[in-house]
Coordinates of C-alpha atoms in Angstrom, one line a residue:
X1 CA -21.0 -21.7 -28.3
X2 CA -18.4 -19.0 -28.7
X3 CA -19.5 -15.4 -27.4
X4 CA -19.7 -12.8 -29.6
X5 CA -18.8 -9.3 -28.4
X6 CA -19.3 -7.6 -32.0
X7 CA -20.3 -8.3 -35.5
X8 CA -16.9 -6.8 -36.6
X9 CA -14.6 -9.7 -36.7
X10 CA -11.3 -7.6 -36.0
X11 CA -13.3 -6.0 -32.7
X12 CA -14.8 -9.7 -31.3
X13 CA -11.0 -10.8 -31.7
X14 CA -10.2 -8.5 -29.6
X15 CA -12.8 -8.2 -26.8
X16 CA -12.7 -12.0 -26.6
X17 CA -9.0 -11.8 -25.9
X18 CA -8.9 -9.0 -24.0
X19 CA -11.9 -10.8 -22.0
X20 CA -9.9 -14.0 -21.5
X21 CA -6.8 -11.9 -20.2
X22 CA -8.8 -9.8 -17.9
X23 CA -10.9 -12.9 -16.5
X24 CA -7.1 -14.7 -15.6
X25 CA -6.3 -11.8 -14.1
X26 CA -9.1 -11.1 -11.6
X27 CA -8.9 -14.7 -10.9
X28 CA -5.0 -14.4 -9.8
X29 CA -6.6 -10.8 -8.2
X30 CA -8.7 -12.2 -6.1
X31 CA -6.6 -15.4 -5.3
X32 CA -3.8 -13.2 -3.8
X33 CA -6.3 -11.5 -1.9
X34 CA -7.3 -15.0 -0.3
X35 CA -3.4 -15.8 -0.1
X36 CA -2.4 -12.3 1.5
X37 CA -5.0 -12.4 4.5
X38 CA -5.1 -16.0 5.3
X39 CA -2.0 -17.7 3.9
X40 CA 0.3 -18.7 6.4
X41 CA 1.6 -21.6 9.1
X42 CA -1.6 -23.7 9.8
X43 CA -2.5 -25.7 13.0
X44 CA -0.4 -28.8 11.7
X45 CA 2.5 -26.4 11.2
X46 CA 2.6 -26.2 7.3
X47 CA 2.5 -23.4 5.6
X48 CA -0.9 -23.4 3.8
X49 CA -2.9 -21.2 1.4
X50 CA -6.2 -21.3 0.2
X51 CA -8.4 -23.6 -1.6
X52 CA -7.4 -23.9 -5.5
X53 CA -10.6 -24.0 -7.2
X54 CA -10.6 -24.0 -11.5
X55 CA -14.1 -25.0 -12.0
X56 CA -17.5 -24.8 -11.0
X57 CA -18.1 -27.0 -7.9
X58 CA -21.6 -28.0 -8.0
X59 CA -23.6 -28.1 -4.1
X60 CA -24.8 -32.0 -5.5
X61 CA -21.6 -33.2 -4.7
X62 CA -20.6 -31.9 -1.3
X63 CA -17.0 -33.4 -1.3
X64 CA -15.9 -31.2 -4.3
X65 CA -17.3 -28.3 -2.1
X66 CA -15.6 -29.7 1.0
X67 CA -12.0 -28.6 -0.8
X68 CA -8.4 -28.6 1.6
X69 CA -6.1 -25.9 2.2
X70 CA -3.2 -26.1 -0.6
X71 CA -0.1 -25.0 0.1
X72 CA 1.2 -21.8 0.2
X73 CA 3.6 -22.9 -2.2
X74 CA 0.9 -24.3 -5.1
X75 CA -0.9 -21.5 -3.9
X76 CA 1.7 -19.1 -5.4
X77 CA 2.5 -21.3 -8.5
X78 CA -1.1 -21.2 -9.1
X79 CA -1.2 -17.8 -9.0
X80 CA 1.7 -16.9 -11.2
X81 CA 0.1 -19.4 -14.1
X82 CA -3.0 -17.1 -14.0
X83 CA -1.0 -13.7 -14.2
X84 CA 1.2 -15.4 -16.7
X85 CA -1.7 -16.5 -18.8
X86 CA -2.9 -12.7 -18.4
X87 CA -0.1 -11.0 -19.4
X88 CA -0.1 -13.8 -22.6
X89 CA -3.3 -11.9 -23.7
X90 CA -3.8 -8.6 -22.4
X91 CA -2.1 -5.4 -23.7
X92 CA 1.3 -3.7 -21.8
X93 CA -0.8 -0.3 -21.3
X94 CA -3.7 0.8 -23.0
X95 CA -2.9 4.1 -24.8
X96 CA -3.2 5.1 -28.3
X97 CA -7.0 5.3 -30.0
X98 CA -7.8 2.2 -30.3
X99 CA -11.0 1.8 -29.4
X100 CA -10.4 -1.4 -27.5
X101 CA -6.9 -1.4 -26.6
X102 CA -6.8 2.4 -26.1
X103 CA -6.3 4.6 -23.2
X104 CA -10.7 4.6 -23.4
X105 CA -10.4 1.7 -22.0
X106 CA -7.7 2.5 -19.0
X107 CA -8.6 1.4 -15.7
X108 CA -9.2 -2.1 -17.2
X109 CA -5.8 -4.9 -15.9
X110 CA -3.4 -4.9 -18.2
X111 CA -0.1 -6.6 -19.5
X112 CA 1.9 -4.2 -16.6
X113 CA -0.8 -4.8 -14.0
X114 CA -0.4 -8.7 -13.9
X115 CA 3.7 -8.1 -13.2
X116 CA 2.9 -5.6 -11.0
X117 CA 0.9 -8.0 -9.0
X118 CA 3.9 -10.8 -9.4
X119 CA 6.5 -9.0 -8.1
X120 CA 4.6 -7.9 -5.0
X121 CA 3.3 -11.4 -4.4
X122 CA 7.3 -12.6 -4.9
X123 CA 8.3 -9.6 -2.2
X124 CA 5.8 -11.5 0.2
X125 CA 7.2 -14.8 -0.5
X126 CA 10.6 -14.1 0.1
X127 CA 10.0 -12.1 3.4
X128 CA 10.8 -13.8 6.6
X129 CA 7.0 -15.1 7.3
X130 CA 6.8 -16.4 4.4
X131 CA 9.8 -18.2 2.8
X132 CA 10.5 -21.1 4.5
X133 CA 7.2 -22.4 2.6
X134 CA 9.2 -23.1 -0.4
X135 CA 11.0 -26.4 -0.4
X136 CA 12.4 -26.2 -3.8
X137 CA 14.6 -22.1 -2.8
X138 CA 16.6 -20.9 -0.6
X139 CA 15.5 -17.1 0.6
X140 CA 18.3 -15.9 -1.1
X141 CA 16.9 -17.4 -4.5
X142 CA 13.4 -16.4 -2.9
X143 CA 14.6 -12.4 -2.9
X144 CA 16.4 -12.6 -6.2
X145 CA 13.4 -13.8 -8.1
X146 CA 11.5 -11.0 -6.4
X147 CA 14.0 -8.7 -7.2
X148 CA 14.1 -9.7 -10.9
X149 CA 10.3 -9.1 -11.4
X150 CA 10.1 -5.7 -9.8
X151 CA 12.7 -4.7 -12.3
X152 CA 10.7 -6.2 -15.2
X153 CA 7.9 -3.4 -14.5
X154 CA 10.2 -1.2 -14.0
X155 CA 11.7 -1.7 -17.7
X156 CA 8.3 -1.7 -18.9
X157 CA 7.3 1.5 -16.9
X158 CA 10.4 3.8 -17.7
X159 CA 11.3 6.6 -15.6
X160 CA 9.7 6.8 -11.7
X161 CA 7.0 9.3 -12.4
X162 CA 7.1 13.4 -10.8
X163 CA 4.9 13.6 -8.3
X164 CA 4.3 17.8 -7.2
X165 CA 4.4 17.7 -3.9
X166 CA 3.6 21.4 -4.1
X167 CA 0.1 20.5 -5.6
X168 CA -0.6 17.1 -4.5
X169 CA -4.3 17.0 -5.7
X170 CA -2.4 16.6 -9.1
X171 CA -2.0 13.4 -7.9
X172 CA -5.1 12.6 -5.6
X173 CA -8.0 13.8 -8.8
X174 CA -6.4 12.8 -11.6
X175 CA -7.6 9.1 -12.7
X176 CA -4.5 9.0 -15.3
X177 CA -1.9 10.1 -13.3
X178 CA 1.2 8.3 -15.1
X179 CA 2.1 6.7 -11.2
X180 CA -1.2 4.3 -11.7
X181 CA -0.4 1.0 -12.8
X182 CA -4.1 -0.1 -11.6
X183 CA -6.5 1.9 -10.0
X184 CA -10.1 1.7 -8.5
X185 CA -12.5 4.5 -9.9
X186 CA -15.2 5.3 -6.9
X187 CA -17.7 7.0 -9.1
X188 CA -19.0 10.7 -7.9
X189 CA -19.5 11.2 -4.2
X190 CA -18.1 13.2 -0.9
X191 CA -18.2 10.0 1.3
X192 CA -14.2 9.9 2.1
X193 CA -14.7 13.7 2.7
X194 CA -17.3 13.7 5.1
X195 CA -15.7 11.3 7.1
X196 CA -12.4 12.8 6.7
X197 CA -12.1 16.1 6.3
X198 CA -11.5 18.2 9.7
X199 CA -14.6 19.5 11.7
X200 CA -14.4 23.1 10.8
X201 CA -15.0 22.4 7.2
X202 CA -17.7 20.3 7.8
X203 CA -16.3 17.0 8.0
X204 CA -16.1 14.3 10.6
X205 CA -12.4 13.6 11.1
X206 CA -12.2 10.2 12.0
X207 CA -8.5 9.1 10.3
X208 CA -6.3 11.0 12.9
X209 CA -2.8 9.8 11.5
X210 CA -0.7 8.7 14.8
X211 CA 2.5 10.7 16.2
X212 CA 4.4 7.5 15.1
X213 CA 3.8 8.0 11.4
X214 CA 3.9 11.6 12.0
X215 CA 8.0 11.2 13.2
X216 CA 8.8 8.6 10.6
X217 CA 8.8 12.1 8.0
X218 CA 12.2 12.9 7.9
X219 CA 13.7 16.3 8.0
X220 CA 13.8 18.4 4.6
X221 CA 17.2 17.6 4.2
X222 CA 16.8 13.7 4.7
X223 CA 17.7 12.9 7.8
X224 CA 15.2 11.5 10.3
X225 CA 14.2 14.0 13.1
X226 CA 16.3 11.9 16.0
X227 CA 19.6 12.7 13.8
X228 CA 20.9 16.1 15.4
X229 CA 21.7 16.4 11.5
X230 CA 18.5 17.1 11.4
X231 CA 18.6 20.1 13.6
X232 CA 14.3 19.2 14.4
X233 CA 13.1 21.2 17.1
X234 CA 9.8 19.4 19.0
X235 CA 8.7 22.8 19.9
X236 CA 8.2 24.1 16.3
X237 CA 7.9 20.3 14.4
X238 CA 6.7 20.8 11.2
X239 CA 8.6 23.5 9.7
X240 CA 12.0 22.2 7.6
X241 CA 10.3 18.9 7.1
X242 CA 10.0 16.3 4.5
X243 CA 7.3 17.7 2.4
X244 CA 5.6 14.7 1.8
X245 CA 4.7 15.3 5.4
X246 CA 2.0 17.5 4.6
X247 CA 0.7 15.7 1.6
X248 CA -0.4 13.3 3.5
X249 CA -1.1 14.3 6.8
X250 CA -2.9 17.7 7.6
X251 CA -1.3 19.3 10.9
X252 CA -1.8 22.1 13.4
X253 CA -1.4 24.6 10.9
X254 CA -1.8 23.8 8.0
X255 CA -3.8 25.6 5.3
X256 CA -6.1 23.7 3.9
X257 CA -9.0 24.4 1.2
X258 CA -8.7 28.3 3.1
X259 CA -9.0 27.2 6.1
X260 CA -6.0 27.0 8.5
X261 CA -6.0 23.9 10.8
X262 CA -6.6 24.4 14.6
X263 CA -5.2 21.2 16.3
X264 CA -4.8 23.1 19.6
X265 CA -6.6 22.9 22.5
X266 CA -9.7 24.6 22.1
X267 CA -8.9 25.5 18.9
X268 CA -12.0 25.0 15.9
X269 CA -10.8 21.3 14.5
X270 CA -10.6 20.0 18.3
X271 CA -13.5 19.3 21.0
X272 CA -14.7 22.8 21.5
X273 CA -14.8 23.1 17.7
X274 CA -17.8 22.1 15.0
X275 CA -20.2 19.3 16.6
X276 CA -18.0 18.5 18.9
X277 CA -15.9 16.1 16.9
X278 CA -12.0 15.8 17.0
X279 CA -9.2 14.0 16.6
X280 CA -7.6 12.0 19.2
X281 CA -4.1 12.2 17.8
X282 CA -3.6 15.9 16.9
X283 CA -3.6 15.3 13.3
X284 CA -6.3 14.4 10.7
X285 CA -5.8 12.9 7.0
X286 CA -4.9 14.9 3.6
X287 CA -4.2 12.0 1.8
X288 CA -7.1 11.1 -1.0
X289 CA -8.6 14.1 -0.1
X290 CA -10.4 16.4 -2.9
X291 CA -10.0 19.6 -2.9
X292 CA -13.1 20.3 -4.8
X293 CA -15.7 19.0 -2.5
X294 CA -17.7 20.6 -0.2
X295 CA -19.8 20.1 2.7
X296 CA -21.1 23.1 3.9
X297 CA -24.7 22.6 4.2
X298 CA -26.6 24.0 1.3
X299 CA -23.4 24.2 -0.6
X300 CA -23.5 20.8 -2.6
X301 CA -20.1 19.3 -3.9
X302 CA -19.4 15.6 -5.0
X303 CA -16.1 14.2 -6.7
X304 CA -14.7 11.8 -8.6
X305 CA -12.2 9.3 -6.5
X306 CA -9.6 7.3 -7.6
X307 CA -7.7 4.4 -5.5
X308 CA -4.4 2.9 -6.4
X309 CA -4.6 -0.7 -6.3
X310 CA -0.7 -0.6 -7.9
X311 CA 1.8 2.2 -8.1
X312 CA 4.7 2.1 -9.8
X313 CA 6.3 3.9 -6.7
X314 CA 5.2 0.4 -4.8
X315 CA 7.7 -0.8 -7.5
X316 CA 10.5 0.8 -6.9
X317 CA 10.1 -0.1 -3.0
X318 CA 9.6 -3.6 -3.8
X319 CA 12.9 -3.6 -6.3
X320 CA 14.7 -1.7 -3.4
X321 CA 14.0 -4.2 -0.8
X322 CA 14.2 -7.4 -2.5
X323 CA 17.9 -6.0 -4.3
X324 CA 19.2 -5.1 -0.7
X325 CA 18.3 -8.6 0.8
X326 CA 19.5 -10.5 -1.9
X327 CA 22.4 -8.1 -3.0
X328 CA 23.4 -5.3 -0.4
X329 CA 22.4 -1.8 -1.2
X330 CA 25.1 -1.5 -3.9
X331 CA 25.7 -4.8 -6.1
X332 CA 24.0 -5.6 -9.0
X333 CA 25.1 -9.4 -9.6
X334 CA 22.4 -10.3 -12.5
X335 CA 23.3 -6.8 -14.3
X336 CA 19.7 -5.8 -13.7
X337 CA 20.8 -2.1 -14.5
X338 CA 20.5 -0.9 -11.1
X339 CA 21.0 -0.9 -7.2
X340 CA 18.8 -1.3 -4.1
X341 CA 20.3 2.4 -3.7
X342 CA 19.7 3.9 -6.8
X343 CA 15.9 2.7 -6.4
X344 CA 15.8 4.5 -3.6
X345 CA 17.5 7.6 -4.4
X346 CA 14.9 7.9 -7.3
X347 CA 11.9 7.9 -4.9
X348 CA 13.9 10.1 -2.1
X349 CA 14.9 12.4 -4.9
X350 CA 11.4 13.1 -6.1
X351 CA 10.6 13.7 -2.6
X352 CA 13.1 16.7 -2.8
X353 CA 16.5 15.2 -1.5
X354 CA 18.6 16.3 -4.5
X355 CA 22.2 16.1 -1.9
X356 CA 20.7 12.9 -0.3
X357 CA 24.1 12.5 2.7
X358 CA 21.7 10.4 4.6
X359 CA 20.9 8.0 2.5
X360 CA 24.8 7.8 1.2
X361 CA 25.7 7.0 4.7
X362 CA 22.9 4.1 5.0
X363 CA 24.1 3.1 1.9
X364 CA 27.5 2.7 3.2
X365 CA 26.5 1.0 6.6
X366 CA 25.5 -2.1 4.5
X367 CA 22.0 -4.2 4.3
X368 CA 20.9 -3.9 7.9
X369 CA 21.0 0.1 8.4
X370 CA 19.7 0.0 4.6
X371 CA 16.9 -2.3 5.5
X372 CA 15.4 0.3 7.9
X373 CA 15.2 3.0 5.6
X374 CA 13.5 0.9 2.7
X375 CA 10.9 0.1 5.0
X376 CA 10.3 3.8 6.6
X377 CA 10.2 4.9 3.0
X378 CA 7.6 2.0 2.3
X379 CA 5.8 3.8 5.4
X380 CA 5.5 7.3 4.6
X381 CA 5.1 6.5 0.6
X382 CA 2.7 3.9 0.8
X383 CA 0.7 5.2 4.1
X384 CA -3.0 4.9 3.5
X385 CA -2.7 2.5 0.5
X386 CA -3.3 -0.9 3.0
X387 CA 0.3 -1.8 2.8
X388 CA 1.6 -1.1 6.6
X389 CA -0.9 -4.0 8.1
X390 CA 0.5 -6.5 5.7
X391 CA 4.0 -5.2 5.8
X392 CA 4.5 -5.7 9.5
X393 CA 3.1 -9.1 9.3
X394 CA 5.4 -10.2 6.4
X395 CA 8.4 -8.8 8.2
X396 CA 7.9 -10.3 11.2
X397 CA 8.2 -7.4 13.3
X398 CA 8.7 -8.2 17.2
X399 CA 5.8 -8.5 19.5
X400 CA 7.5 -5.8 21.7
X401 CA 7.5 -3.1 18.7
X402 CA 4.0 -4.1 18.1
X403 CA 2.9 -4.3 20.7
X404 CA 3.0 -0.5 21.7
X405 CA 1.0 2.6 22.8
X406 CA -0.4 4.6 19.7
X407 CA 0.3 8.0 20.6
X408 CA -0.9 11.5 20.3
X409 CA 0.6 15.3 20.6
X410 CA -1.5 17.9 22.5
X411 CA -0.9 21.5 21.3
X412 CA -1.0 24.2 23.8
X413 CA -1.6 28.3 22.1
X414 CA 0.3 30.2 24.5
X415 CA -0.2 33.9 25.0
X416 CA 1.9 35.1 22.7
X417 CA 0.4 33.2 19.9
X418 CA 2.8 30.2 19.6
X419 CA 2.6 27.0 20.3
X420 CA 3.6 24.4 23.2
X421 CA 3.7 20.8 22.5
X422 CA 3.4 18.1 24.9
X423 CA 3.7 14.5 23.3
X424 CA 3.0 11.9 26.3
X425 CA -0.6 11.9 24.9
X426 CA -1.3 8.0 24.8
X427 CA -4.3 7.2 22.3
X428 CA -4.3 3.5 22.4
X429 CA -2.5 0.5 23.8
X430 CA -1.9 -2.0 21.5
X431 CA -1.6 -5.9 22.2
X432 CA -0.2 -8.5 19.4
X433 CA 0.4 -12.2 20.5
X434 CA 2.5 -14.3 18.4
X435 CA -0.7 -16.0 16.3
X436 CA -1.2 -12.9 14.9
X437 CA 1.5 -12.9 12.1
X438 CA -1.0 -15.0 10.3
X439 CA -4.9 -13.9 9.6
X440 CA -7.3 -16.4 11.2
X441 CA -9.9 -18.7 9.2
X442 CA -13.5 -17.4 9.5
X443 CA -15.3 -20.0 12.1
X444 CA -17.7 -19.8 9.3
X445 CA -16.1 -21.6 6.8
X446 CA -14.2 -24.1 9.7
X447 CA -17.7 -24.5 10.0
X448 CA -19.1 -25.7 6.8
X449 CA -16.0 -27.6 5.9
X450 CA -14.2 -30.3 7.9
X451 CA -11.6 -30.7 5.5
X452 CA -10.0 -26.9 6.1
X453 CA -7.3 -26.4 8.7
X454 CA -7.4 -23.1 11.1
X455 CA -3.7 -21.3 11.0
X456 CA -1.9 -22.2 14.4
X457 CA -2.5 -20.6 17.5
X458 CA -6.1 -19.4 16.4

């Protein structure tokens, strides 16, 4: 029998399709989710995804519970049916005041969400651990058709979104902030503030943002810090930089909720500070912060959060990479209506790089120098959002740039008030072997099935 959401007919007609799309949708959700952390080159050295299940398998029959491995390739076509089927049924955006298509009901997948999620899915195929699991396209065709879908949403979307970077809790507490394509709402609570917000404000610090990331900030005027362009000075490192810089990571420094940070050695947000907790890495995190909460004991404070599952800025990125590999930074062969470099000069100008030289000489340089910058931007724009794990993978990054020390600055107040850096602090040594490129199968489920293959080298 055929639910019914409402006794209006015009409202059920609605629901029920809004329903249907949103039900495809979290299906193809939660299939990439599978695909992204275990998809890859199995033990018999095909490239293999999960399990495509469209019914209900019932525990009487243990063979249709004892279901292969597909390939990455159905995997992906099976997919992009269900996002297809959801974007058939559910609404571009929900605005206006409709009371079931309206923006009441924002936060629910949508039309956009569903091509968000395609072209980042596409971006993964076409990337170097990925592509040669599709018999039937070259990478070139692989990177055009991810190129093509990014610029779908960004049709749909319009304009990149401002982002102040002058007041980047306009960004962090607002659940409708017109970057969201999808976003998680978290309810009221100070958890991500008690366990990240520095020890002198109560907090317990335990994201401490590496000196790696920390470098990858370029210089106010664009250029990274090892450019002498950049005219970056180690002993006085965060003045003239990038401002996104601080809107994600809180250095020594900083002012924050009226507190000013103390990094430095014995300073309050180090070892000799509040119950002896510190970072390890000289820095702690800003990003996803509220400003409203506090923790001071007796002094109560809970917040809101909001998570973005898909940005449009992700878009941009993705459009940006997938044009230069298929096209260059300049060419637009399909007349798409724009350039792997005018992507990025719309996310670099937000950032405040109005006279962008640098990325005009990348641009010039050709896909290779151009390929460097996409993915620091991807870094800094995208840090904390789960995308750098994944991003590595994808890309196939050498072992030996893996496989390296995380590191740390140590901040010395001198006399006079100032500040001496010293940046051979080593914080971790990190170890990737070549298995590694591709998530592992839970011995669990190797267990209770004999029919699903373990990715190689696990």
């Amino acid at each position: 029998e055929t639910a019914r959401y409402s006794y209006d007919s015009t409202k059920n007609g609605k629901i029920r399709r809004r329903s249907k799309g949103e039900a495809y949708y979290m299906r193809a959700w939660y299939e990439w989710e599978l695909l992204q952390r275990f998809g890859g080159k199995a033990a018999n050295d095909q490239f293999l995804g999960f399990p495509i299940v469209t019914k209900v398998l019932s525990i009487e029959d243990p063979a249709s519970i004892n279901v292969p491995r597909n390939t990455y390739e159905d995997c992906v076509s099976q997919i992009t049916g269900d996002l297809d089927s959801a974007i058939k049924y559910l609404p571009l955006e929900y605005s206006g005041s409709d009371d079931q298509l309206g923006s009441v009901q924002t936060g629910r997948a949508s039309a956009m969400a569903a091509k968000a999620l395609k072209a980042r899915m596409y971006l993964y195929a076409a990337s170097p651990a990925f592509a040669e699991a599709f018999s039937g396209m070259t990478q070139q065709q692989l990177w055009e058709r991810a190129a093509k879908a990014a610029r779908e949403v960004m049709v749909n979307a319009g304009s990149l979104p401002a982002i102040d970077l002058n007041a980047p809790a306009n960004f962090y507490n607002n659940p409708n902030h017109a970057d969201f394509i999808w976003r998680k709402y978290a309810g009221d609570g100070n958890g991500p503030e008690s366990r990240n917000f520095i020890p002198s404000l109560w907090g317990s610090g335990l994201t401490n943002p590496s000196q790696q990331l920390v470098d990858a900030f370029p210089a106010s005027n664009g250029y990274p810090i090892t450019d002498a362009d950049a005219a970056y000075n180690p002993q006085n490192p965060y003045v003239n930089r990038d401002r996104r810089l601080g809107w994600n990571v809180l250095v020594n420094g900083a002012s924050f909720k009226g507190t000013t940070v103390e990094a430095f050695e014995k300073g309050k947000d180090t070892e000799a500070g509040r119950y002896n907790k510190a970072t390890l890495t000289g820095y702690y995190l800003r990003k996803w912060m509220h400003d409203g909460v506090s923790l001071q004991p007796g002094g109560g404070g809970s917040a809101r959060h909001f998570y973005a599952f898909l940005r449009k800025t992700e878009v941009w990125l993705n459009y940006a990479e997938a044009a230069n590999e298929a096209w260059g930074p300049n060419a637009d062969p399909l007349s798409l209506g724009m350039t792997a470099t005018t992507a990025l000069k719309a996310i670099r100008t937000r950032a405040g790089f109005s006279a962008d030289n640098y990325l005009s000489a990348v641009t010039a340089e050709g896909r290779e120098a151009f390929r460097q910058l996409v993915r620091n931007e991807r870094r800094i724009e995208l840090c904390f959002e789960n995308h750098r794990f994944f991003d590595l993978r994808r890309w196939m990054v050498p072992l030996s740039e893996l496989s390296q020390t995380i590191k740390g600055v140590k901040i010395i107040r001198n006399t006079n008030g100032g500040f001496s850096f010293d940046y051979s602090k080593q914080v971790q040594k990190l170890a990737y072997l070549p298995n590694m490129y591709y998530g592992p199968i839970p011995e669990s489920v190797l267990y209770r099935s004999g029919n699903i293959i373990q990715n190689k080298g696990w």
